[in-house]
Amino acid sequence: MRTISLWTGAAVLVFATALSFAGGIVVGAQRNGIAQTALASALLPAAQPENVDFSPVWRAWKIIDQRYVPSRVGTSTASTSPNGATDPQERVWGLVQGLAASLDDPYTVFLPPAEAEIFEDDISGAFEGVGMEIAIRDQRLVVVSPLKDSPAFTAGVKAGDHIYKIDGTESRGLGVDEAVKLIRGPKGSVVILTIVREGETEPLEIKVTRDVINIPTIQTELRSDGIFVIELYNFSAVSSGLFRDALREFVQTSSNKLILDLRGNPGGYLQAAVEMASWFLKAGDVVVTEDYADKDDAIIHKSLGYNIFTDKLQMVILVDRGSASASEILAGALRHYGIAKLVGTNTFGKGSVQELLPITQDTSLKITIARWLDPAGVQIPNDGITPDVKVENSEEDVQAGRDLQLEKAVELLKK
């Protein structure tokens, strides 16, 4: 088993072998003892599918060969080099990209050689970038969450920001992976992000100096009022063990008031979320279901039944637009069973899981393979989970060092 969290450039991509992840990408996951990558290879069509007319493709191909002239000298007509007009293979990549785009799923994308090479570089351990996760939402490139104390966080990038331009290049029409390619870069170099932020009348220009990304996992604090706070920043392979230690620390304080802060947590390892939920739920309680529709049988993930707390526990979970994927799974499950109340703003709304599958030796397809259903059997909404108590932290509050969401959580626990 191997896990790598990659915050290089822009997108956090969580890779796994033989296990599922709540958000990010699954590589070589197993179902019913069969590796999905091998299964996918077996399903690749050996011939043209029946009842599909490919003649328009070849007709357009021939017209391009016979008639196409670049509108400007030196202008590339393909998203990658060399030019698709002179290299037929580039047209093939464009066809596959269009096929993936036809699904109208922002998380399903084709990675031609240049983009696929970025993934290989990341897997090799090159953790330099700006430290934020991005996604496509309503056809706009948005920030899911900047990593705490990362270059993006320090420069002032916030969850929910719309990235309008990257070094002057408009983001309209860019996929996540194309945006990653523009945002990533070596330590010490600068990328200029033009941001459109809710509540601001004019775009903001933010300069971010790339650096080596150090990913924190958890912090704890016993407040002077007796309330114990756990801040969880991601669901990595080590998160569940660190969370167990944090709960042990909480129990030793003899406090019964707990705040779990999942704000800005973009998710990660599904099993970590299940194990964390198990400290609060009875054995057999459903935490989340992987729904494969009619493609395969659903997988139900249930509590392991650690269930160490009594009904005297008072718990609030803080969430915001940066709370995605595994954060939504954990928060949704604990609220469903009446363990905790949610305070903050709507979560991100990442209700699906992707798998990275090889198409050729140097290209891949990142494809949505399942949906996450909460214990009630409802998919995480596209506009996120709505908290029990909605509280916004305004820009003025942040500048003044006030945290109204935390204050509301404290107020609820003191009642």
mmCIF file of C-alpha atoms in Angstrom:
data_model
loop_
_atom_site.group_PDB
_atom_site.id
_atom_site.type_symbol
_atom_site.label_atom_id
_atom_site.label_comp_id
_atom_site.label_asym_id
_atom_site.label_seq_id
_atom_site.Cartn_x
_atom_site.Cartn_y
_atom_site.Cartn_z
ATOM 1 C CA MET A 1 0.000 0.000 0.000
ATOM 2 C CA ARG A 2 1.343 3.421 -0.925
ATOM 3 C CA THR A 3 -0.160 6.864 -0.609
ATOM 4 C CA ILE A 4 1.126 10.174 -1.905
ATOM 5 C CA SER A 5 -0.543 13.546 -1.345
ATOM 6 C CA LEU A 6 0.503 15.959 -4.053
ATOM 7 C CA TRP A 7 0.130 19.685 -3.532
ATOM 8 C CA THR A 8 2.425 20.555 -6.448
ATOM 9 C CA GLY A 9 1.156 23.474 -8.482
ATOM 10 C CA ALA A 10 -2.535 23.548 -7.768
ATOM 11 C CA ALA A 11 -4.471 20.326 -7.437
ATOM 12 C CA VAL A 12 -4.129 17.930 -4.560
ATOM 13 C CA LEU A 13 -4.209 14.451 -6.052
ATOM 14 C CA VAL A 14 -4.407 11.494 -3.711
ATOM 15 C CA PHE A 15 -3.127 8.232 -5.180
ATOM 16 C CA ALA A 16 -3.635 4.753 -3.749
ATOM 17 C CA THR A 17 -2.863 1.141 -4.462
ATOM 18 C CA ALA A 18 -5.557 -1.418 -3.651
ATOM 19 C CA LEU A 19 -7.648 1.018 -1.609
ATOM 20 C CA SER A 20 -10.311 3.639 -2.278
ATOM 21 C CA PHE A 21 -10.009 7.350 -1.658
ATOM 22 C CA ALA A 22 -12.693 9.907 -0.901
ATOM 23 C CA GLY A 23 -11.693 12.557 -3.373
ATOM 24 C CA GLY A 24 -8.633 12.802 -5.549
ATOM 25 C CA ILE A 25 -7.805 9.796 -7.674
ATOM 26 C CA VAL A 26 -7.735 6.052 -7.220
ATOM 27 C CA VAL A 27 -5.002 4.188 -9.094
ATOM 28 C CA GLY A 28 -5.266 0.437 -9.373
ATOM 29 C CA ALA A 29 -8.122 0.117 -6.875
ATOM 30 C CA GLN A 30 -9.515 -3.372 -6.348
ATOM 31 C CA ARG A 31 -13.085 -4.572 -6.476
ATOM 32 C CA ASN A 32 -13.991 -8.237 -5.947
ATOM 33 C CA GLY A 33 -10.289 -9.093 -6.024
ATOM 34 C CA ILE A 34 -9.732 -7.710 -9.527
ATOM 35 C CA ALA A 35 -7.541 -4.671 -10.083
ATOM 36 C CA GLN A 36 -9.620 -2.059 -11.890
ATOM 37 C CA THR A 37 -6.730 -1.041 -14.106
ATOM 38 C CA ALA A 38 -6.526 -4.590 -15.422
ATOM 39 C CA LEU A 39 -10.291 -4.759 -15.674
ATOM 40 C CA ALA A 40 -10.371 -1.510 -17.613
ATOM 41 C CA SER A 41 -7.770 -2.836 -20.052
ATOM 42 C CA ALA A 42 -9.885 -5.919 -20.645
ATOM 43 C CA LEU A 43 -12.891 -3.748 -21.423
ATOM 44 C CA LEU A 44 -11.141 -1.662 -24.067
ATOM 45 C CA PRO A 45 -12.938 -2.218 -27.415
ATOM 46 C CA ALA A 46 -10.913 -4.146 -29.957
ATOM 47 C CA ALA A 47 -13.046 -2.801 -32.798
ATOM 48 C CA GLN A 48 -15.399 0.061 -33.590
ATOM 49 C CA PRO A 49 -18.510 -0.025 -31.340
ATOM 50 C CA GLU A 50 -21.704 -1.165 -33.001
ATOM 51 C CA ASN A 51 -24.394 1.381 -33.906
ATOM 52 C CA VAL A 52 -21.912 4.272 -33.850
ATOM 53 C CA ASP A 53 -21.354 6.241 -37.054
ATOM 54 C CA PHE A 54 -17.740 7.442 -37.138
ATOM 55 C CA SER A 55 -17.955 8.749 -40.700
ATOM 56 C CA PRO A 56 -18.309 12.416 -39.564
ATOM 57 C CA VAL A 57 -14.953 12.105 -37.778
ATOM 58 C CA TRP A 58 -13.139 10.880 -40.856
ATOM 59 C CA ARG A 59 -14.927 13.386 -43.071
ATOM 60 C CA ALA A 60 -13.782 16.241 -40.811
ATOM 61 C CA TRP A 61 -10.290 14.724 -40.684
ATOM 62 C CA LYS A 62 -10.090 14.727 -44.493
ATOM 63 C CA ILE A 63 -11.375 18.304 -44.753
ATOM 64 C CA ILE A 64 -8.697 19.443 -42.280
ATOM 65 C CA ASP A 65 -6.037 17.720 -44.384
ATOM 66 C CA GLN A 66 -7.306 19.302 -47.593
ATOM 67 C CA ARG A 67 -8.396 22.793 -46.582
ATOM 68 C CA TYR A 68 -7.057 23.924 -43.208
ATOM 69 C CA VAL A 69 -4.794 27.003 -43.090
ATOM 70 C CA PRO A 70 -3.723 28.467 -39.698
ATOM 71 C CA SER A 71 -5.408 31.820 -39.077
ATOM 72 C CA ARG A 72 -2.041 33.310 -38.095
ATOM 73 C CA VAL A 73 1.492 32.350 -38.931
ATOM 74 C CA GLY A 74 3.080 30.515 -36.030
ATOM 75 C CA THR A 75 -0.251 29.983 -34.238
ATOM 76 C CA SER A 76 -0.685 26.576 -32.649
ATOM 77 C CA THR A 77 -4.080 24.988 -33.116
ATOM 78 C CA ALA A 78 -3.677 22.350 -30.421
ATOM 79 C CA SER A 79 -3.567 22.619 -26.653
ATOM 80 C CA THR A 80 -0.248 20.781 -26.708
ATOM 81 C CA SER A 81 2.698 20.940 -29.056
ATOM 82 C CA PRO A 82 3.316 19.953 -31.830
ATOM 83 C CA ASN A 83 0.545 21.436 -33.932
ATOM 84 C CA GLY A 84 -2.442 19.188 -34.629
ATOM 85 C CA ALA A 85 -2.432 20.323 -38.244
ATOM 86 C CA THR A 86 0.963 18.710 -38.844
ATOM 87 C CA ASP A 87 0.896 15.878 -36.320
ATOM 88 C CA PRO A 88 -2.136 13.565 -36.748
ATOM 89 C CA GLN A 89 -1.524 12.027 -33.324
ATOM 90 C CA GLU A 90 -2.398 15.376 -31.739
ATOM 91 C CA ARG A 91 -5.813 15.120 -33.384
ATOM 92 C CA VAL A 92 -6.296 11.708 -31.801
ATOM 93 C CA TRP A 93 -5.566 13.202 -28.369
ATOM 94 C CA GLY A 94 -8.026 15.984 -29.180
ATOM 95 C CA LEU A 95 -10.685 13.415 -30.094
ATOM 96 C CA VAL A 96 -10.251 11.593 -26.790
ATOM 97 C CA GLN A 97 -10.310 14.895 -24.891
ATOM 98 C CA GLY A 98 -13.569 15.751 -26.635
ATOM 99 C CA LEU A 99 -14.977 12.314 -25.807
ATOM 100 C CA ALA A 100 -14.225 12.864 -22.105
ATOM 101 C CA ALA A 101 -15.614 16.418 -22.265
ATOM 102 C CA SER A 102 -18.865 15.142 -23.806
ATOM 103 C CA LEU A 103 -19.730 13.564 -20.434
ATOM 104 C CA ASP A 104 -20.062 17.085 -18.978
ATOM 105 C CA ASP A 105 -18.257 15.904 -15.824
ATOM 106 C CA PRO A 106 -15.570 18.330 -14.580
ATOM 107 C CA TYR A 107 -13.719 15.473 -12.877
ATOM 108 C CA THR A 108 -13.421 13.267 -15.975
ATOM 109 C CA VAL A 109 -10.527 14.366 -18.195
ATOM 110 C CA PHE A 110 -8.073 12.873 -20.667
ATOM 111 C CA LEU A 111 -4.383 13.425 -19.940
ATOM 112 C CA PRO A 112 -2.270 13.581 -23.111
ATOM 113 C CA PRO A 113 1.487 12.966 -22.807
ATOM 114 C CA ALA A 114 2.451 16.404 -21.446
ATOM 115 C CA GLU A 115 -0.176 16.355 -18.686
ATOM 116 C CA ALA A 116 0.436 12.692 -17.903
ATOM 117 C CA GLU A 117 4.124 13.492 -17.479
ATOM 118 C CA ILE A 118 3.208 16.010 -14.748
ATOM 119 C CA PHE A 119 1.562 13.201 -12.805
ATOM 120 C CA GLU A 120 4.699 11.096 -13.131
ATOM 121 C CA ASP A 121 6.838 13.990 -11.890
ATOM 122 C CA ASP A 122 4.534 14.431 -8.904
ATOM 123 C CA ILE A 123 4.621 10.742 -8.017
ATOM 124 C CA SER A 124 8.420 10.917 -8.018
ATOM 125 C CA GLY A 125 8.139 13.278 -5.033
ATOM 126 C CA ALA A 126 8.620 16.778 -6.478
ATOM 127 C CA PHE A 127 6.559 18.660 -3.896
ATOM 128 C CA GLU A 128 7.032 22.234 -5.049
ATOM 129 C CA GLY A 129 4.162 24.544 -5.871
ATOM 130 C CA VAL A 130 1.650 26.916 -4.283
ATOM 131 C CA GLY A 131 -0.284 24.492 -2.056
ATOM 132 C CA MET A 132 -3.946 24.633 -2.972
ATOM 133 C CA GLU A 133 -6.600 22.388 -4.461
ATOM 134 C CA ILE A 134 -8.619 23.612 -7.430
ATOM 135 C CA ALA A 135 -11.648 22.311 -9.298
ATOM 136 C CA ILE A 136 -14.158 23.272 -11.963
ATOM 137 C CA ARG A 137 -17.443 24.531 -10.517
ATOM 138 C CA ASP A 138 -20.205 25.950 -12.742
ATOM 139 C CA GLN A 139 -17.685 26.031 -15.621
ATOM 140 C CA ARG A 140 -15.340 28.234 -13.588
ATOM 141 C CA LEU A 141 -11.943 27.436 -12.120
ATOM 142 C CA VAL A 142 -12.302 27.769 -8.348
ATOM 143 C CA VAL A 143 -10.138 27.219 -5.290
ATOM 144 C CA VAL A 144 -11.385 24.333 -3.163
ATOM 145 C CA SER A 145 -8.953 25.135 -0.392
ATOM 146 C CA PRO A 146 -5.478 26.547 0.149
ATOM 147 C CA LEU A 147 -3.351 24.408 2.444
ATOM 148 C CA LYS A 148 -2.804 26.060 5.817
ATOM 149 C CA ASP A 149 0.453 28.051 5.879
ATOM 150 C CA SER A 150 1.148 27.219 2.215
ATOM 151 C CA PRO A 151 2.352 29.923 -0.226
ATOM 152 C CA ALA A 152 -1.223 30.310 -1.521
ATOM 153 C CA PHE A 153 -2.624 30.607 2.016
ATOM 154 C CA THR A 154 0.025 33.121 3.061
ATOM 155 C CA ALA A 155 -0.543 35.210 -0.074
ATOM 156 C CA GLY A 156 -4.252 35.534 0.727
ATOM 157 C CA VAL A 157 -5.922 32.984 -1.584
ATOM 158 C CA LYS A 158 -9.230 31.762 -0.093
ATOM 159 C CA ALA A 159 -11.573 28.834 -0.572
ATOM 160 C CA GLY A 160 -14.230 29.719 -3.136
ATOM 161 C CA ASP A 161 -12.051 32.196 -5.043
ATOM 162 C CA HIS A 162 -12.623 32.134 -8.806
ATOM 163 C CA ILE A 163 -9.284 32.065 -10.624
ATOM 164 C CA TYR A 164 -9.951 34.371 -13.554
ATOM 165 C CA LYS A 165 -6.386 34.525 -14.925
ATOM 166 C CA ILE A 166 -3.090 32.702 -14.389
ATOM 167 C CA ASP A 167 -0.114 34.883 -15.308
ATOM 168 C CA GLY A 168 -2.422 36.810 -17.624
ATOM 169 C CA THR A 169 -3.910 33.716 -19.290
ATOM 170 C CA GLU A 170 -7.684 33.509 -18.920
ATOM 171 C CA SER A 171 -8.864 30.337 -17.203
ATOM 172 C CA ARG A 172 -12.061 30.141 -19.272
ATOM 173 C CA GLY A 173 -12.073 26.796 -21.078
ATOM 174 C CA LEU A 174 -9.110 25.405 -19.137
ATOM 175 C CA GLY A 175 -9.403 22.028 -17.469
ATOM 176 C CA VAL A 176 -8.017 21.459 -13.984
ATOM 177 C CA ASP A 177 -4.986 19.668 -15.347
ATOM 178 C CA GLU A 178 -4.218 22.466 -17.826
ATOM 179 C CA ALA A 179 -4.499 24.970 -14.978
ATOM 180 C CA VAL A 180 -2.163 22.872 -12.818
ATOM 181 C CA LYS A 181 0.368 22.994 -15.639
ATOM 182 C CA LEU A 182 0.275 26.808 -15.588
ATOM 183 C CA ILE A 183 0.260 27.226 -11.810
ATOM 184 C CA ARG A 184 2.919 24.702 -10.824
ATOM 185 C CA GLY A 185 6.603 25.597 -10.964
ATOM 186 C CA PRO A 186 9.936 25.489 -9.162
ATOM 187 C CA LYS A 187 10.598 26.887 -5.712
ATOM 188 C CA GLY A 188 11.247 30.631 -5.723
ATOM 189 C CA SER A 189 9.380 31.379 -8.946
ATOM 190 C CA VAL A 190 6.264 33.582 -8.893
ATOM 191 C CA VAL A 191 2.814 33.010 -10.355
ATOM 192 C CA ILE A 192 0.286 35.865 -10.566
ATOM 193 C CA LEU A 193 -3.332 34.846 -9.975
ATOM 194 C CA THR A 194 -6.147 37.199 -10.926
ATOM 195 C CA ILE A 195 -8.940 36.363 -8.496
ATOM 196 C CA VAL A 196 -12.645 37.169 -8.560
ATOM 197 C CA ARG A 197 -13.943 36.981 -4.999
ATOM 198 C CA GLU A 198 -17.492 37.183 -3.738
ATOM 199 C CA GLY A 199 -18.067 40.536 -2.063
ATOM 200 C CA GLU A 200 -15.283 42.265 -3.999
ATOM 201 C CA THR A 201 -16.254 44.669 -6.778
ATOM 202 C CA GLU A 202 -12.940 44.399 -8.630
ATOM 203 C CA PRO A 203 -10.668 41.437 -9.412
ATOM 204 C CA LEU A 204 -7.747 40.917 -7.047
ATOM 205 C CA GLU A 205 -4.216 40.319 -8.285
ATOM 206 C CA ILE A 206 -2.341 37.961 -5.961
ATOM 207 C CA LYS A 207 1.342 37.123 -6.411
ATOM 208 C CA VAL A 208 2.274 33.711 -5.037
ATOM 209 C CA THR A 209 5.892 32.617 -4.638
ATOM 210 C CA ARG A 210 6.155 28.866 -5.154
ATOM 211 C CA ASP A 211 7.881 26.804 -2.484
ATOM 212 C CA VAL A 212 8.342 23.290 -1.149
ATOM 213 C CA ILE A 213 4.978 22.199 0.275
ATOM 214 C CA ASN A 214 4.947 20.792 3.790
ATOM 215 C CA ILE A 215 1.577 19.255 4.549
ATOM 216 C CA PRO A 216 0.418 19.515 8.186
ATOM 217 C CA THR A 217 -2.137 17.005 9.444
ATOM 218 C CA ILE A 218 -3.553 17.888 12.854
ATOM 219 C CA GLN A 219 -3.379 20.362 15.730
ATOM 220 C CA THR A 220 -5.046 20.261 19.148
ATOM 221 C CA GLU A 221 -5.831 22.833 21.813
ATOM 222 C CA LEU A 222 -7.518 22.811 25.210
ATOM 223 C CA ARG A 223 -9.102 26.233 25.568
ATOM 224 C CA SER A 224 -9.254 28.042 28.888
ATOM 225 C CA ASP A 225 -13.050 27.512 28.922
ATOM 226 C CA GLY A 226 -12.572 23.718 28.883
ATOM 227 C CA ILE A 227 -13.509 23.195 25.233
ATOM 228 C CA PHE A 228 -11.148 20.909 23.304
ATOM 229 C CA VAL A 229 -10.427 21.774 19.661
ATOM 230 C CA ILE A 230 -9.053 19.415 17.003
ATOM 231 C CA GLU A 231 -8.033 21.010 13.706
ATOM 232 C CA LEU A 232 -7.729 18.372 10.967
ATOM 233 C CA TYR A 233 -6.138 19.540 7.718
ATOM 234 C CA ASN A 234 -6.311 16.398 5.554
ATOM 235 C CA PHE A 235 -7.183 12.705 5.476
ATOM 236 C CA SER A 236 -3.795 11.181 4.700
ATOM 237 C CA ALA A 237 -2.601 7.663 5.503
ATOM 238 C CA VAL A 238 -1.349 8.851 8.913
ATOM 239 C CA SER A 239 -4.393 10.972 9.784
ATOM 240 C CA SER A 240 -6.416 8.256 11.497
ATOM 241 C CA GLY A 241 -3.572 7.417 13.906
ATOM 242 C CA LEU A 242 -2.985 11.071 14.733
ATOM 243 C CA PHE A 243 -6.732 11.572 15.206
ATOM 244 C CA ARG A 244 -6.801 8.636 17.652
ATOM 245 C CA ASP A 245 -3.983 10.285 19.627
ATOM 246 C CA ALA A 246 -5.877 13.597 19.624
ATOM 247 C CA LEU A 247 -9.003 11.882 20.982
ATOM 248 C CA ARG A 248 -6.902 10.225 23.707
ATOM 249 C CA GLU A 249 -5.625 13.681 24.631
ATOM 250 C CA PHE A 250 -9.215 14.947 24.688
ATOM 251 C CA VAL A 251 -10.381 12.125 26.983
ATOM 252 C CA GLN A 252 -7.517 12.784 29.405
ATOM 253 C CA THR A 253 -8.723 16.366 29.867
ATOM 254 C CA SER A 254 -12.051 15.059 31.278
ATOM 255 C CA SER A 255 -13.838 17.607 29.075
ATOM 256 C CA ASN A 256 -17.035 16.569 27.307
ATOM 257 C CA LYS A 257 -17.039 19.469 24.842
ATOM 258 C CA LEU A 258 -15.326 18.917 21.484
ATOM 259 C CA ILE A 259 -14.908 21.052 18.354
ATOM 260 C CA LEU A 260 -13.657 19.317 15.206
ATOM 261 C CA ASP A 261 -12.461 21.926 12.706
ATOM 262 C CA LEU A 262 -12.663 20.624 9.122
ATOM 263 C CA ARG A 263 -12.538 24.037 7.462
ATOM 264 C CA GLY A 264 -10.194 24.051 4.511
ATOM 265 C CA ASN A 265 -9.802 20.260 4.615
ATOM 266 C CA PRO A 266 -10.053 18.993 1.004
ATOM 267 C CA GLY A 267 -10.337 15.325 1.964
ATOM 268 C CA GLY A 268 -8.191 12.357 0.977
ATOM 269 C CA TYR A 269 -8.098 8.826 2.319
ATOM 270 C CA LEU A 270 -11.580 7.288 2.629
ATOM 271 C CA GLN A 271 -10.546 4.670 5.178
ATOM 272 C CA ALA A 272 -9.272 7.442 7.452
ATOM 273 C CA ALA A 273 -12.727 9.031 7.440
ATOM 274 C CA VAL A 274 -14.370 5.672 8.217
ATOM 275 C CA GLU A 275 -11.964 4.981 11.084
ATOM 276 C CA MET A 276 -12.472 8.468 12.528
ATOM 277 C CA ALA A 277 -16.243 8.073 12.392
ATOM 278 C CA SER A 278 -15.898 4.688 14.121
ATOM 279 C CA TRP A 279 -14.785 6.357 17.370
ATOM 280 C CA PHE A 280 -18.279 7.846 17.650
ATOM 281 C CA LEU A 281 -20.560 5.258 15.976
ATOM 282 C CA LYS A 282 -21.801 1.767 16.807
ATOM 283 C CA ALA A 283 -20.497 -1.213 14.849
ATOM 284 C CA GLY A 284 -22.405 -1.599 11.616
ATOM 285 C CA ASP A 285 -23.582 2.003 11.336
ATOM 286 C CA VAL A 286 -23.279 3.068 7.699
ATOM 287 C CA VAL A 287 -20.689 5.809 7.204
ATOM 288 C CA VAL A 288 -20.836 6.131 3.427
ATOM 289 C CA THR A 289 -21.776 4.091 0.354
ATOM 290 C CA GLU A 290 -19.861 3.878 -2.924
ATOM 291 C CA ASP A 291 -22.600 3.864 -5.545
ATOM 292 C CA TYR A 292 -21.491 2.428 -8.901
ATOM 293 C CA ALA A 293 -24.984 2.762 -10.409
ATOM 294 C CA ASP A 294 -25.502 -0.134 -12.833
ATOM 295 C CA LYS A 295 -21.755 -0.612 -13.440
ATOM 296 C CA ASP A 296 -21.134 -2.721 -10.333
ATOM 297 C CA ASP A 297 -22.488 -3.545 -6.880
ATOM 298 C CA ALA A 298 -22.445 -0.788 -4.300
ATOM 299 C CA ILE A 299 -19.847 -0.917 -1.526
ATOM 300 C CA ILE A 300 -21.127 0.017 1.927
ATOM 301 C CA HIS A 301 -18.539 1.322 4.382
ATOM 302 C CA LYS A 302 -19.629 0.739 7.982
ATOM 303 C CA SER A 303 -18.378 1.858 11.376
ATOM 304 C CA LEU A 304 -15.796 -0.379 13.022
ATOM 305 C CA GLY A 305 -17.606 0.258 16.293
ATOM 306 C CA TYR A 306 -14.936 1.781 18.529
ATOM 307 C CA ASN A 307 -17.757 3.942 19.928
ATOM 308 C CA ILE A 308 -15.907 5.165 23.030
ATOM 309 C CA PHE A 309 -18.107 8.173 23.852
ATOM 310 C CA THR A 310 -21.342 8.342 25.832
ATOM 311 C CA ASP A 311 -24.312 10.578 25.164
ATOM 312 C CA LYS A 312 -22.670 13.164 27.439
ATOM 313 C CA LEU A 313 -20.383 14.158 24.557
ATOM 314 C CA GLN A 314 -21.189 17.582 23.121
ATOM 315 C CA MET A 315 -19.643 18.084 19.688
ATOM 316 C CA VAL A 316 -19.629 20.716 16.954
ATOM 317 C CA ILE A 317 -17.970 20.351 13.554
ATOM 318 C CA LEU A 318 -16.810 23.493 11.727
ATOM 319 C CA VAL A 319 -17.120 23.395 7.922
ATOM 320 C CA ASP A 320 -16.768 25.798 5.009
ATOM 321 C CA ARG A 321 -16.363 25.868 1.226
ATOM 322 C CA GLY A 322 -12.935 24.296 1.636
ATOM 323 C CA SER A 323 -14.381 21.200 3.357
ATOM 324 C CA ALA A 324 -14.587 18.584 0.624
ATOM 325 C CA SER A 325 -14.803 14.885 -0.030
ATOM 326 C CA ALA A 326 -13.746 12.888 3.058
ATOM 327 C CA SER A 327 -14.511 15.953 5.206
ATOM 328 C CA GLU A 328 -18.074 15.903 3.896
ATOM 329 C CA ILE A 329 -18.332 12.148 4.462
ATOM 330 C CA LEU A 330 -17.223 12.393 8.106
ATOM 331 C CA ALA A 331 -19.256 15.502 8.905
ATOM 332 C CA GLY A 332 -22.361 14.158 7.164
ATOM 333 C CA ALA A 333 -22.189 10.812 8.973
ATOM 334 C CA LEU A 334 -21.721 12.284 12.455
ATOM 335 C CA ARG A 335 -24.582 14.708 11.903
ATOM 336 C CA HIS A 336 -26.846 11.954 10.555
ATOM 337 C CA TYR A 337 -26.488 9.956 13.770
ATOM 338 C CA GLY A 338 -26.955 13.009 15.996
ATOM 339 C CA ILE A 339 -23.366 13.013 17.246
ATOM 340 C CA ALA A 340 -22.487 16.540 16.137
ATOM 341 C CA LYS A 341 -23.941 19.775 14.842
ATOM 342 C CA LEU A 342 -22.383 21.511 11.836
ATOM 343 C CA VAL A 343 -21.501 25.203 12.008
ATOM 344 C CA GLY A 344 -20.130 27.422 9.239
ATOM 345 C CA THR A 345 -20.978 27.645 5.557
ATOM 346 C CA ASN A 346 -21.902 25.130 2.861
ATOM 347 C CA THR A 347 -19.216 22.579 2.104
ATOM 348 C CA PHE A 348 -17.677 22.159 -1.363
ATOM 349 C CA GLY A 349 -19.944 19.418 -2.687
ATOM 350 C CA LYS A 350 -17.511 16.733 -3.928
ATOM 351 C CA GLY A 351 -19.758 13.683 -4.155
ATOM 352 C CA SER A 352 -17.749 11.470 -6.491
ATOM 353 C CA VAL A 353 -14.514 9.478 -6.776
ATOM 354 C CA GLN A 354 -12.176 9.220 -9.743
ATOM 355 C CA GLU A 355 -9.847 6.537 -11.055
ATOM 356 C CA LEU A 356 -6.743 7.069 -13.183
ATOM 357 C CA LEU A 357 -6.614 4.539 -16.034
ATOM 358 C CA PRO A 358 -3.969 4.101 -18.751
ATOM 359 C CA ILE A 359 -5.064 4.669 -22.331
ATOM 360 C CA THR A 360 -1.643 4.286 -23.931
ATOM 361 C CA GLN A 361 1.842 3.971 -22.489
ATOM 362 C CA ASP A 362 2.105 7.749 -22.017
ATOM 363 C CA THR A 363 -1.526 8.900 -21.704
ATOM 364 C CA SER A 364 -4.249 8.373 -19.084
ATOM 365 C CA LEU A 365 -7.944 8.938 -18.502
ATOM 366 C CA LYS A 366 -9.087 10.293 -15.149
ATOM 367 C CA ILE A 367 -12.681 9.138 -14.925
ATOM 368 C CA THR A 368 -15.486 9.327 -12.368
ATOM 369 C CA ILE A 369 -16.317 5.776 -11.320
ATOM 370 C CA ALA A 370 -18.633 6.155 -8.320
ATOM 371 C CA ARG A 371 -20.768 8.502 -6.252
ATOM 372 C CA TRP A 372 -20.666 8.968 -2.479
ATOM 373 C CA LEU A 373 -24.003 8.452 -0.693
ATOM 374 C CA ASP A 374 -24.523 9.503 2.912
ATOM 375 C CA PRO A 375 -26.050 7.119 5.532
ATOM 376 C CA ALA A 376 -29.513 8.134 4.345
ATOM 377 C CA GLY A 377 -28.622 7.098 0.788
ATOM 378 C CA VAL A 378 -28.454 10.670 -0.512
ATOM 379 C CA GLN A 379 -25.550 11.897 -2.649
ATOM 380 C CA ILE A 380 -23.519 14.803 -1.317
ATOM 381 C CA PRO A 381 -25.235 17.814 -2.959
ATOM 382 C CA ASN A 382 -23.425 19.642 -5.738
ATOM 383 C CA ASP A 383 -23.703 22.878 -3.758
ATOM 384 C CA GLY A 384 -22.376 21.188 -0.623
ATOM 385 C CA ILE A 385 -23.776 20.149 2.741
ATOM 386 C CA THR A 386 -25.743 22.900 4.453
ATOM 387 C CA PRO A 387 -24.664 23.335 8.107
ATOM 388 C CA ASP A 388 -27.141 23.330 10.980
ATOM 389 C CA VAL A 389 -26.057 26.869 11.882
ATOM 390 C CA LYS A 390 -24.890 29.115 9.052
ATOM 391 C CA VAL A 391 -22.184 31.597 10.011
ATOM 392 C CA GLU A 392 -20.016 33.624 7.626
ATOM 393 C CA ASN A 393 -16.579 34.983 8.449
ATOM 394 C CA SER A 394 -16.371 38.274 6.572
ATOM 395 C CA GLU A 395 -13.137 39.745 5.245
ATOM 396 C CA GLU A 396 -13.333 42.381 7.959
ATOM 397 C CA ASP A 397 -13.633 39.683 10.628
ATOM 398 C CA VAL A 398 -10.596 37.877 9.284
ATOM 399 C CA GLN A 399 -8.552 41.074 9.134
ATOM 400 C CA ALA A 400 -9.542 41.874 12.718
ATOM 401 C CA GLY A 401 -8.618 38.373 13.879
ATOM 402 C CA ARG A 402 -12.216 37.420 14.704
ATOM 403 C CA ASP A 403 -13.544 33.917 14.033
ATOM 404 C CA LEU A 404 -17.343 34.137 14.225
ATOM 405 C CA GLN A 405 -17.754 30.485 13.254
ATOM 406 C CA LEU A 406 -15.588 29.301 16.124
ATOM 407 C CA GLU A 407 -17.330 31.736 18.476
ATOM 408 C CA LYS A 408 -20.732 30.301 17.501
ATOM 409 C CA ALA A 409 -19.478 26.755 18.082
ATOM 410 C CA VAL A 410 -18.244 27.744 21.530
ATOM 411 C CA GLU A 411 -21.576 29.453 22.280
ATOM 412 C CA LEU A 412 -23.521 26.295 21.339
ATOM 413 C CA LEU A 413 -21.323 24.086 23.510
ATOM 414 C CA LYS A 414 -21.598 26.402 26.511
ATOM 415 C CA LYS A 415 -25.379 26.241 26.300
#
